[in-house]
């Protein structure tokens, strides 16, 4: 709708320009918003206020001229001037009902991408394989997965890239420990955290061990077969831990999406040589650096992007530069989104700028760091175990499932054990994911089991439950969502409000895709569930007065159910038929 209204305004502006009312050469960004208060119509634009000055007119006079010049459109029933010169648009309810009919008839709910579809790299999850996944990896994994799903739904071609940390000095330590304890390696590797700790202990207490670890890194980099064998075995085990978690979390990632840091090894020397050939490198304390005008420290001194250490070693930034080039040239991406902790913001700004300067990516390719804040405990400090350690992701999920189990059991003591478990696991995992997804990614948030498992408020249990209410209407009738004849008619205010919300689904998804912010979709689904609930209370469905009314309401309910289900699925949440 907003697009339609923008086009109508565009046309009105052109008409007024031709008529000489407006000067030539105005091309304002036309803003159209949903109104909060429906007594002021459904959409509003401030265009008359924006253009009053350049037009040399009073805003209300210009608004009047604009209304006169607006082409008629079946979707708009009337347009009024409000306040200092707002244009308020009232939608036509019949046209709205018609749009919902189109959505009902379409598997994709009449959602389309605004603008051309693209090939998009989504860089997500990316744990360091030396250790077990901990809560810090949750946000990247879940938010990245949600956005990737939305992009795909809109028709983009998504290429997931799990840029795991599978290279670097830590691996020398781990390989040395594997060599030293060939038998222990098998059993202990099942708990990577302990294995890492034991290796680190040896590293810290024995200079000989530390020396061997350093030699092993050099050998590994030189391609020594035995080192590579150990390294590969270690990574396989570590990756299988990750995969088990992705599966439990219902995240669309597989081994095929792994493209770790090590994959770029062979290209790192080329990256440095190419930067040098372009005249972008300077030496600083023996290290090779790129200095760029826009990056200065607090004292105003230039900040280096270091791509090669004095000893010859390459860095995280070198690998990321190689990755930008691979994503541009080999993957042919139009856009690359990096779901990585906000604290790496400067790193990405510098890498992106250097990649552009060096011509590693075409000017048309979008590179966007989708940073996120820290997950804190209830005390507002970074989330830790009681004794101050990092919380393993697997422990967190186990606890969520256990808590959900008690909760669901107390609500439905009659459920059999298998179904109880299945529901509890879905609710537990969904609660954790949704709590994360529903906050703006850029802000820090407090992790709180009680809040996320509550059946009230913007939570997974509330939404999953809302969906089961829609599903139960259809179960009682023995029908599914697609089996309702008739036509949507919008009469009661609750029907109109629900319909208006339903018609915004496409716009919401386009917003999520554009900004990489799934919380917009969460807020939408929460509103939708609330509107469905008032509709359900005020507009009887099964006991409706006549068949046409019942069919209309059932069709609205079916579209609500499908939109909720689709929306939750795009967030990576599985709906339940009952709970
Ligand atoms: N492994 C890194 C970390 O744990 C994240 C990598 C993110 N992706 C990237 N292309 N740098 O901090």
Coordinates of C-alpha atoms and ligand atoms in Angstrom, one line a residue:
X1 CA 0.0 0.0 0.0
X2 CA 2.7 2.5 0.9
X3 CA 4.3 1.9 -2.5
X4 CA 1.0 2.5 -4.2
X5 CA 0.5 5.7 -2.2
X6 CA 4.0 6.9 -3.0
X7 CA 3.3 6.3 -6.7
X8 CA 0.1 8.3 -6.5
X9 CA 1.9 11.2 -4.8
X10 CA 4.6 11.0 -7.4
X11 CA 2.0 11.3 -10.1
X12 CA 0.4 14.3 -8.3
X13 CA 3.7 16.0 -8.0
X14 CA 4.4 15.5 -11.7
X15 CA 0.9 16.9 -12.5
X16 CA 1.5 20.0 -10.4
X17 CA 4.9 20.5 -12.0
X18 CA 3.4 20.4 -15.5
X19 CA 0.7 22.8 -14.4
X20 CA 3.4 25.2 -13.2
X21 CA 2.3 25.1 -9.5
X22 CA 5.6 23.4 -8.5
X23 CA 9.0 24.3 -9.8
X24 CA 10.9 21.9 -12.0
X25 CA 13.6 19.6 -10.6
X26 CA 12.1 18.7 -7.2
X27 CA 12.7 15.0 -6.5
X28 CA 11.9 14.6 -2.8
X29 CA 12.0 11.2 -0.9
X30 CA 8.3 10.6 -0.4
X31 CA 7.6 9.4 3.1
X32 CA 4.4 7.4 3.8
X33 CA 3.7 6.0 7.3
X34 CA 1.1 3.9 8.9
X35 CA -1.0 6.1 11.2
X36 CA -1.2 5.1 14.8
X37 CA -4.7 6.5 15.3
X38 CA -7.2 5.1 12.7
X39 CA -9.5 8.1 13.1
X40 CA -6.8 9.9 11.0
X41 CA -7.0 7.4 8.2
X42 CA -4.6 4.4 7.6
X43 CA -1.6 6.1 6.1
X44 CA -0.1 9.6 6.3
X45 CA 2.4 11.6 4.4
X46 CA 4.2 14.8 5.3
X47 CA 5.1 15.6 1.7
X48 CA 3.2 19.0 1.6
X49 CA 5.1 20.2 4.6
X50 CA 8.4 19.1 3.1
X51 CA 7.8 20.8 -0.2
X52 CA 6.0 24.0 1.1
X53 CA 9.2 26.0 1.3
X54 CA 10.8 25.1 -2.1
X55 CA 7.3 25.6 -3.6
X56 CA 6.8 28.9 -1.9
X57 CA 3.4 27.9 -0.6
X58 CA 1.7 27.4 2.7
X59 CA 1.7 23.6 3.6
X60 CA -2.0 23.4 3.8
X61 CA -2.5 25.1 0.4
X62 CA 0.0 22.8 -1.2
X63 CA -1.8 19.8 0.4
X64 CA -5.1 21.0 -1.1
X65 CA -3.5 21.2 -4.5
X66 CA -1.9 17.8 -4.1
X67 CA -5.2 16.2 -3.2
X68 CA -6.8 17.7 -6.3
X69 CA -4.0 16.4 -8.5
X70 CA -4.0 12.9 -7.0
X71 CA -5.1 10.2 -9.5
X72 CA -8.1 8.2 -8.3
X73 CA -7.2 4.7 -7.0
X74 CA -9.6 1.9 -6.0
X75 CA -7.5 1.1 -3.0
X76 CA -8.0 4.5 -1.5
X77 CA -11.5 5.6 -0.3
X78 CA -10.6 9.2 0.6
X79 CA -7.8 11.6 1.3
X80 CA -7.9 14.4 3.9
X81 CA -5.7 17.2 5.1
X82 CA -4.9 17.1 8.8
X83 CA -3.0 19.4 11.2
X84 CA -0.3 21.6 9.7
X85 CA -0.6 19.9 6.3
X86 CA -0.5 16.1 6.6
X87 CA -2.2 14.1 3.9
X88 CA -4.2 11.3 5.5
X89 CA -5.2 8.4 3.3
X90 CA -8.1 6.1 4.1
X91 CA -7.9 2.7 2.6
X92 CA -10.9 1.1 0.8
X93 CA -12.0 -1.9 2.8
X94 CA -13.2 -3.8 -0.3
X95 CA -9.9 -3.3 -2.0
X96 CA -8.2 -4.4 1.2
X97 CA -10.3 -7.6 1.4
X98 CA -9.4 -8.2 -2.3
X99 CA -5.7 -8.0 -1.5
X100 CA -6.2 -10.6 1.2
X101 CA -8.0 -12.9 -1.2
X102 CA -5.0 -12.7 -3.5
X103 CA -2.7 -13.6 -0.5
X104 CA -4.9 -16.6 0.4
X105 CA -4.7 -17.9 -3.2
X106 CA -0.9 -17.7 -3.2
X107 CA 1.6 -20.1 -1.5
X108 CA 3.9 -17.2 -0.9
X109 CA 1.0 -15.1 0.6
X110 CA 1.5 -12.5 -2.1
X111 CA 4.8 -11.4 -0.7
X112 CA 7.4 -10.2 -3.2
X113 CA 10.7 -8.6 -2.9
X114 CA 10.7 -4.8 -3.6
X115 CA 13.5 -4.4 -6.1
X116 CA 15.5 -6.9 -8.0
X117 CA 16.4 -10.2 -6.3
X118 CA 20.0 -10.7 -5.5
X119 CA 22.7 -13.3 -4.7
X120 CA 23.5 -12.8 -1.0
X121 CA 26.3 -14.2 1.1
X122 CA 25.3 -14.6 4.7
X123 CA 28.3 -14.9 7.0
X124 CA 27.0 -16.5 10.2
X125 CA 27.8 -18.5 13.3
X126 CA 31.6 -18.8 12.7
X127 CA 32.7 -20.3 16.1
X128 CA 36.3 -21.0 16.8
X129 CA 36.7 -24.8 16.5
X130 CA 39.4 -25.0 19.2
X131 CA 36.6 -24.7 21.8
X132 CA 33.1 -25.8 22.2
X133 CA 30.3 -23.4 21.1
X134 CA 29.3 -21.1 23.8
X135 CA 26.5 -18.6 24.2
X136 CA 28.4 -15.9 22.4
X137 CA 27.8 -17.8 19.1
X138 CA 24.1 -18.0 19.7
X139 CA 23.3 -14.6 18.4
X140 CA 25.2 -14.8 15.2
X141 CA 23.8 -18.2 14.4
X142 CA 20.2 -17.4 15.2
X143 CA 19.9 -13.9 13.8
X144 CA 21.9 -14.9 10.7
X145 CA 19.6 -17.9 10.1
X146 CA 16.5 -15.8 10.5
X147 CA 17.6 -13.2 8.0
X148 CA 18.8 -15.8 5.6
X149 CA 15.4 -17.5 5.6
X150 CA 13.6 -14.2 5.0
X151 CA 15.9 -13.3 2.1
X152 CA 15.3 -16.8 0.5
X153 CA 11.5 -16.4 1.0
X154 CA 11.7 -13.1 -0.9
X155 CA 13.5 -14.8 -3.8
X156 CA 17.1 -14.0 -3.1
X157 CA 19.7 -16.7 -3.7
X158 CA 21.4 -17.1 -0.3
X159 CA 24.8 -18.6 0.1
X160 CA 25.5 -19.3 3.8
X161 CA 29.2 -19.1 4.8
X162 CA 30.3 -20.4 8.1
X163 CA 33.6 -18.7 8.5
X164 CA 34.8 -20.9 11.4
X165 CA 38.1 -20.2 13.2
X166 CA 40.0 -23.4 12.2
X167 CA 43.5 -22.0 12.0
X168 CA 46.0 -20.2 14.1
X169 CA 48.4 -20.7 17.0
X170 CA 45.9 -22.4 19.3
X171 CA 45.9 -25.4 17.0
X172 CA 49.6 -26.0 17.6
X173 CA 48.8 -26.5 21.3
X174 CA 45.9 -28.8 20.5
X175 CA 47.9 -30.9 18.1
X176 CA 50.8 -31.2 20.5
X177 CA 48.3 -32.5 23.1
X178 CA 46.8 -35.0 20.7
X179 CA 50.3 -36.3 19.9
X180 CA 51.2 -36.6 23.5
X181 CA 48.0 -38.5 24.5
X182 CA 46.9 -40.5 21.5
X183 CA 44.6 -42.7 23.6
X184 CA 43.2 -39.8 25.6
X185 CA 42.5 -37.8 22.5
X186 CA 39.7 -40.1 21.5
X187 CA 37.7 -40.0 24.7
X188 CA 38.6 -36.5 25.8
X189 CA 37.7 -34.9 22.5
X190 CA 34.1 -35.7 23.2
X191 CA 34.3 -32.9 25.6
X192 CA 36.2 -30.2 23.7
X193 CA 36.1 -27.8 26.6
X194 CA 38.1 -30.1 28.9
X195 CA 40.4 -31.1 26.1
X196 CA 41.2 -27.4 25.5
X197 CA 41.7 -26.7 29.1
X198 CA 44.1 -29.7 29.6
X199 CA 46.1 -28.7 26.5
X200 CA 46.3 -25.1 27.7
X201 CA 47.5 -26.3 31.1
X202 CA 50.3 -28.3 29.5
X203 CA 51.2 -25.3 27.3
X204 CA 51.4 -22.9 30.3
X205 CA 53.4 -25.3 32.6
X206 CA 55.9 -26.8 30.2
X207 CA 58.2 -24.7 28.0
X208 CA 59.1 -27.9 26.0
X209 CA 55.5 -28.5 25.2
X210 CA 55.0 -24.9 24.2
X211 CA 58.0 -25.1 21.9
X212 CA 56.6 -28.2 20.3
X213 CA 53.2 -26.5 19.9
X214 CA 54.9 -23.7 18.0
X215 CA 56.8 -26.0 15.8
X216 CA 53.6 -27.9 15.0
X217 CA 52.0 -24.7 13.8
X218 CA 54.9 -24.1 11.4
X219 CA 54.7 -27.7 10.2
X220 CA 51.0 -27.4 9.8
X221 CA 51.3 -24.3 7.7
X222 CA 54.0 -26.0 5.6
X223 CA 51.5 -28.8 4.8
X224 CA 53.1 -31.6 6.8
X225 CA 50.9 -34.7 6.3
X226 CA 50.9 -36.0 9.9
X227 CA 50.0 -32.5 11.2
X228 CA 47.2 -32.1 8.6
X229 CA 45.8 -35.5 9.6
X230 CA 45.6 -34.6 13.3
X231 CA 44.3 -31.2 12.5
X232 CA 41.6 -32.6 10.2
X233 CA 40.5 -35.1 12.8
X234 CA 40.3 -32.4 15.4
X235 CA 38.2 -30.2 13.2
X236 CA 35.9 -33.0 12.1
X237 CA 35.1 -33.7 15.7
X238 CA 34.6 -30.1 16.6
X239 CA 32.4 -29.5 13.6
X240 CA 30.3 -32.4 14.4
X241 CA 29.6 -30.8 17.8
X242 CA 28.5 -27.7 16.1
X243 CA 26.3 -29.6 13.7
X244 CA 24.6 -31.4 16.5
X245 CA 23.8 -28.0 18.0
X246 CA 22.6 -26.5 14.7
X247 CA 20.3 -29.5 14.4
X248 CA 18.9 -29.1 17.9
X249 CA 18.4 -25.4 17.3
X250 CA 16.7 -26.0 14.0
X251 CA 19.2 -23.8 12.2
X252 CA 19.6 -24.3 8.5
X253 CA 23.4 -24.9 8.4
X254 CA 25.2 -27.9 7.2
X255 CA 28.8 -29.0 6.7
X256 CA 28.5 -27.8 3.1
X257 CA 28.3 -24.2 4.4
X258 CA 31.6 -24.4 6.2
X259 CA 34.2 -22.3 4.6
X260 CA 36.7 -21.7 7.4
X261 CA 39.6 -19.4 7.8
X262 CA 42.0 -22.1 6.6
X263 CA 40.3 -22.2 3.2
X264 CA 41.9 -18.9 2.4
X265 CA 45.4 -19.8 3.4
X266 CA 46.7 -20.2 -0.1
X267 CA 45.5 -16.8 -1.1
X268 CA 46.9 -14.7 1.8
X269 CA 50.3 -14.1 0.2
X270 CA 48.5 -13.0 -3.0
X271 CA 46.3 -10.6 -1.0
X272 CA 49.4 -9.0 0.5
X273 CA 51.2 -8.9 -2.9
X274 CA 48.2 -7.4 -4.6
X275 CA 47.8 -4.7 -1.9
X276 CA 51.5 -4.0 -2.4
X277 CA 51.2 -3.8 -6.2
X278 CA 48.4 -1.3 -5.8
X279 CA 50.6 0.9 -3.6
X280 CA 48.4 0.4 -0.6
X281 CA 51.0 -1.1 1.8
X282 CA 53.2 0.7 4.3
X283 CA 55.7 -0.8 6.7
X284 CA 55.3 0.0 10.3
X285 CA 57.5 -1.7 13.0
X286 CA 58.2 -4.4 10.4
X287 CA 54.5 -5.1 9.9
X288 CA 52.7 -4.6 6.6
X289 CA 49.8 -2.2 7.0
X290 CA 47.1 -0.4 5.0
X291 CA 46.5 3.1 6.2
X292 CA 43.3 4.8 5.1
X293 CA 42.4 8.5 5.6
X294 CA 39.1 7.8 7.3
X295 CA 40.5 5.7 10.1
X296 CA 42.2 7.6 12.9
X297 CA 42.6 6.9 16.6
X298 CA 41.4 9.3 19.4
X299 CA 44.6 11.3 19.1
X300 CA 44.0 11.8 15.4
X301 CA 46.9 9.4 14.4
X302 CA 46.3 7.1 11.5
X303 CA 45.2 3.5 12.5
X304 CA 46.7 0.6 10.6
X305 CA 45.0 -2.4 9.2
X306 CA 47.7 -4.9 9.7
X307 CA 47.8 -7.6 7.0
X308 CA 51.2 -9.2 7.8
X309 CA 53.1 -9.4 11.0
X310 CA 56.8 -8.6 11.3
X311 CA 57.5 -12.3 11.5
X312 CA 55.6 -13.0 8.3
X313 CA 52.4 -14.4 9.8
X314 CA 49.0 -13.3 8.4
X315 CA 46.1 -12.1 10.5
X316 CA 42.3 -12.2 10.8
X317 CA 42.1 -9.1 8.6
X318 CA 44.1 -10.8 5.8
X319 CA 41.8 -13.7 5.8
X320 CA 38.7 -11.5 5.7
X321 CA 40.2 -9.6 2.8
X322 CA 40.7 -12.8 0.9
X323 CA 37.1 -13.8 1.8
X324 CA 35.7 -10.6 0.3
X325 CA 37.4 -11.3 -2.9
X326 CA 36.2 -14.9 -3.0
X327 CA 32.7 -13.8 -2.3
X328 CA 32.8 -11.3 -5.1
X329 CA 34.7 -13.2 -7.8
X330 CA 33.8 -16.8 -7.1
X331 CA 30.5 -16.7 -5.4
X332 CA 29.5 -13.6 -7.5
X333 CA 27.6 -12.1 -4.6
X334 CA 25.7 -8.8 -5.0
X335 CA 25.6 -8.4 -1.3
X336 CA 27.4 -9.9 1.7
X337 CA 26.0 -9.7 5.2
X338 CA 28.3 -10.3 8.2
X339 CA 26.5 -11.3 11.4
X340 CA 29.3 -10.7 13.9
X341 CA 29.6 -9.1 17.3
X342 CA 29.3 -5.4 17.3
X343 CA 32.8 -5.1 18.9
X344 CA 34.3 -6.1 15.6
X345 CA 32.7 -3.1 13.9
X346 CA 35.9 -1.2 13.3
X347 CA 37.6 -4.4 11.9
X348 CA 34.8 -4.7 9.3
X349 CA 34.8 -1.0 8.4
X350 CA 38.5 -1.2 7.7
X351 CA 38.4 -4.5 5.8
X352 CA 35.5 -3.3 3.6
X353 CA 37.2 0.0 2.9
X354 CA 40.5 -1.7 2.1
X355 CA 38.7 -4.3 -0.1
X356 CA 37.2 -1.4 -2.1
X357 CA 40.4 0.5 -2.4
X358 CA 42.2 -2.6 -3.6
X359 CA 39.4 -3.4 -6.1
X360 CA 38.8 -6.8 -4.5
X361 CA 35.0 -6.2 -4.8
X362 CA 33.1 -4.3 -7.5
X363 CA 31.6 -1.0 -6.4
X364 CA 28.1 -2.3 -6.9
X365 CA 28.6 -5.1 -4.2
X366 CA 27.1 -4.3 -0.9
X367 CA 29.2 -5.2 2.2
X368 CA 27.3 -4.9 5.4
X369 CA 28.3 -5.7 9.0
X370 CA 25.2 -6.7 10.8
X371 CA 26.6 -6.2 14.3
X372 CA 24.9 -7.4 17.5
X373 CA 25.2 -6.6 21.1
X374 CA 26.2 -8.7 24.1
X375 CA 24.0 -11.3 25.8
X376 CA 24.0 -10.4 29.5
X377 CA 22.8 -12.2 32.5
X378 CA 19.9 -11.0 34.6
X379 CA 22.4 -8.8 36.5
X380 CA 23.2 -6.9 33.3
X381 CA 26.8 -8.2 33.1
X382 CA 28.0 -10.6 30.4
X383 CA 26.3 -14.0 30.8
X384 CA 28.5 -16.4 32.8
X385 CA 28.2 -19.6 34.8
X386 CA 28.1 -19.3 38.6
X387 CA 31.8 -19.7 38.9
X388 CA 32.4 -17.1 36.2
X389 CA 33.1 -19.5 33.2
X390 CA 31.6 -19.2 29.8
X391 CA 28.2 -20.9 29.4
X392 CA 28.3 -23.8 26.9
X393 CA 25.5 -23.5 24.4
X394 CA 24.6 -27.1 24.9
X395 CA 24.0 -26.6 28.6
X396 CA 21.9 -23.6 27.9
X397 CA 19.6 -25.5 25.6
X398 CA 19.4 -28.4 28.0
X399 CA 18.3 -26.1 30.7
X400 CA 15.7 -24.4 28.5
X401 CA 14.2 -27.7 27.6
X402 CA 14.1 -28.9 31.2
X403 CA 12.4 -25.7 32.3
X404 CA 9.9 -25.9 29.4
X405 CA 9.2 -29.5 30.4
X406 CA 8.1 -28.6 33.9
X407 CA 6.1 -25.7 32.6
X408 CA 4.2 -27.7 29.9
X409 CA 3.7 -30.6 32.3
X410 CA 2.1 -28.4 34.9
X411 CA -0.2 -26.9 32.3
X412 CA -1.1 -30.2 30.7
X413 CA -0.7 -33.1 33.2
X414 CA -2.7 -35.4 31.0
X415 CA -0.3 -35.4 28.1
X416 CA 1.7 -38.6 27.5
X417 CA 5.4 -38.5 28.0
X418 CA 6.5 -38.6 24.4
X419 CA 4.2 -35.7 23.3
X420 CA 5.2 -33.8 26.4
X421 CA 8.9 -34.1 25.6
X422 CA 8.3 -33.1 22.0
X423 CA 6.3 -30.0 23.0
X424 CA 8.8 -29.1 25.7
X425 CA 11.7 -29.3 23.4
X426 CA 10.1 -27.1 20.8
X427 CA 9.0 -24.6 23.4
X428 CA 12.4 -24.5 25.2
X429 CA 14.4 -24.0 22.0
X430 CA 11.9 -21.6 20.6
X431 CA 11.9 -19.5 23.7
X432 CA 15.7 -19.1 23.7
X433 CA 15.7 -18.3 20.0
X434 CA 12.8 -15.9 20.1
X435 CA 14.1 -14.0 23.1
X436 CA 17.2 -13.2 21.1
X437 CA 15.4 -12.5 17.8
X438 CA 12.9 -10.2 19.3
X439 CA 15.4 -7.6 20.6
X440 CA 17.0 -5.1 18.3
X441 CA 20.2 -6.9 17.3
X442 CA 22.4 -3.9 17.9
X443 CA 21.5 -3.6 21.6
X444 CA 22.7 -5.8 24.5
X445 CA 20.1 -7.9 26.2
X446 CA 19.5 -9.7 29.4
X447 CA 19.1 -13.4 29.1
X448 CA 16.2 -14.4 31.4
X449 CA 14.6 -17.9 31.4
X450 CA 11.6 -16.8 33.3
X451 CA 10.7 -14.0 31.0
X452 CA 11.3 -16.0 27.8
X453 CA 9.2 -18.9 28.9
X454 CA 6.3 -16.7 30.0
X455 CA 3.0 -17.2 28.2
X456 CA 2.4 -13.5 28.3
X457 CA 4.1 -10.8 26.4
X458 CA 6.3 -10.9 23.3
X459 CA 7.5 -14.4 23.8
X460 CA 7.7 -17.7 21.9
X461 CA 5.2 -19.5 24.2
X462 CA 2.7 -16.7 23.6
X463 CA 3.0 -16.8 19.8
X464 CA 3.1 -20.6 19.6
X465 CA 0.0 -20.7 21.7
X466 CA -1.7 -18.0 19.6
X467 CA -1.1 -20.2 16.6
X468 CA -2.6 -23.3 18.3
X469 CA -5.8 -21.2 18.9
X470 CA -6.1 -20.6 15.2
X471 CA -5.4 -24.2 14.4
X472 CA -8.0 -25.4 16.9
X473 CA -10.8 -23.5 15.1
X474 CA -10.0 -25.5 12.0
X475 CA -9.5 -28.8 13.9
X476 CA -13.0 -28.4 15.4
X477 CA -14.4 -28.1 11.9
X478 CA -12.3 -30.9 10.5
X479 CA -10.9 -28.6 7.8
X480 CA -7.5 -27.2 7.0
X481 CA -6.7 -23.6 6.1
X482 CA -7.2 -24.1 2.4
X483 CA -10.7 -25.5 2.7
X484 CA -12.9 -22.5 3.2
X485 CA -15.2 -21.2 0.5
X486 CA -16.7 -17.7 0.4
X487 CA -15.2 -14.3 0.5
X488 CA -13.7 -11.9 3.0
X489 CA -16.0 -9.0 3.9
X490 CA -14.6 -6.5 6.3
X491 CA -17.2 -5.0 8.7
X492 CA -16.4 -5.1 12.4
X493 CA -13.5 -2.8 13.4
X494 CA -11.7 -5.9 14.7
X495 CA -11.9 -7.4 11.3
X496 CA -10.6 -4.3 9.6
X497 CA -7.7 -4.0 12.1
X498 CA -6.7 -7.6 11.6
X499 CA -7.0 -7.3 7.9
X500 CA -4.9 -4.2 7.8
X501 CA -2.1 -5.9 9.8
X502 CA -2.3 -9.0 7.6
X503 CA -1.8 -6.8 4.5
X504 CA 1.5 -5.5 5.9
X505 CA 3.3 -8.9 6.0
X506 CA 5.3 -8.3 2.7
X507 CA 6.4 -4.8 3.8
X508 CA 7.6 -6.2 7.1
X509 CA 9.6 -8.9 5.5
X510 CA 11.2 -6.5 3.0
X511 CA 12.2 -4.3 5.9
X512 CA 13.8 -7.3 7.7
X513 CA 15.7 -8.2 4.6
X514 CA 16.9 -4.6 4.1
X515 CA 18.1 -4.0 7.6
X516 CA 18.9 -7.5 8.8
X517 CA 16.7 -7.0 11.8
X518 CA 14.4 -10.0 12.6
X519 CA 12.9 -8.1 15.7
X520 CA 10.7 -6.2 13.2
X521 CA 9.1 -9.5 12.2
X522 CA 8.8 -10.5 15.9
X523 CA 7.0 -7.3 16.7
X524 CA 4.7 -7.7 13.8
X525 CA 3.7 -11.3 14.7
X526 CA 3.1 -10.2 18.3
X527 CA 0.8 -7.5 17.1
X528 CA -0.9 -9.8 14.7
X529 CA -1.5 -12.4 17.5
X530 CA -3.0 -9.7 19.6
X531 CA -5.3 -8.5 16.8
X532 CA -6.3 -12.0 16.1
X533 CA -7.2 -12.5 19.7
X534 CA -9.5 -9.4 19.8
X535 CA -11.1 -10.5 16.5
X536 CA -11.7 -13.9 17.9
X537 CA -13.3 -12.5 21.0
X538 CA -15.5 -10.0 19.2
X539 CA -16.4 -11.8 16.0
X540 CA -17.8 -15.3 16.7
X541 CA -16.7 -17.7 14.0
X542 CA -18.3 -21.1 14.7
X543 CA -21.5 -19.4 16.0
X544 CA -21.6 -16.7 13.3
X545 CA -25.0 -15.4 12.3
X546 CA -25.0 -16.7 8.8
X547 CA -22.9 -18.8 6.5
X548 CA -21.4 -15.9 4.5
X549 CA -20.2 -14.2 7.7
X550 CA -18.8 -17.5 9.0
X551 CA -16.9 -18.1 5.7
X552 CA -15.5 -14.6 5.7
X553 CA -14.3 -14.9 9.3
X554 CA -12.8 -18.4 8.6
X555 CA -10.9 -17.0 5.6
X556 CA -9.5 -14.2 7.8
X557 CA -8.6 -16.8 10.4
X558 CA -7.0 -19.0 7.8
X559 CA -4.8 -16.2 6.5
X560 CA -3.9 -15.2 10.1
X561 CA -2.9 -18.8 10.8
X562 CA -0.8 -19.1 7.6
X563 CA 0.8 -15.7 8.2
X564 CA 1.7 -16.6 11.8
X565 CA 3.0 -20.0 10.8
X566 CA 5.1 -18.6 7.9
X567 CA 6.4 -15.8 10.0
X568 CA 7.5 -18.1 12.8
X569 CA 9.0 -20.5 10.3
X570 CA 11.1 -17.6 8.9
X571 CA 12.4 -16.9 12.4
X572 CA 13.3 -20.6 12.6
X573 CA 10.5 -21.6 15.0
X574 CA 8.4 -24.7 14.5
X575 CA 4.7 -24.2 15.2
X576 CA 2.8 -26.9 17.2
X577 CA -0.7 -27.9 16.5
X578 CA -1.5 -28.0 20.2
X579 CA 0.3 -27.4 23.4
Ligands
LIG1 N1 35.5 -16.6 14.4 C1 35.2 -15.3 14.6 C2 34.9 -15.0 16.1 O1 34.5 -16.0 16.8 C3 34.0 -14.7 13.9 C4 34.2 -14.7 12.4 C5 33.1 -13.9 11.7 N2 33.2 -13.8 10.3 C6 34.2 -13.2 9.6 N3 34.2 -13.2 8.3 N4 35.2 -12.6 10.2 O2 35.0 -13.9 16.6

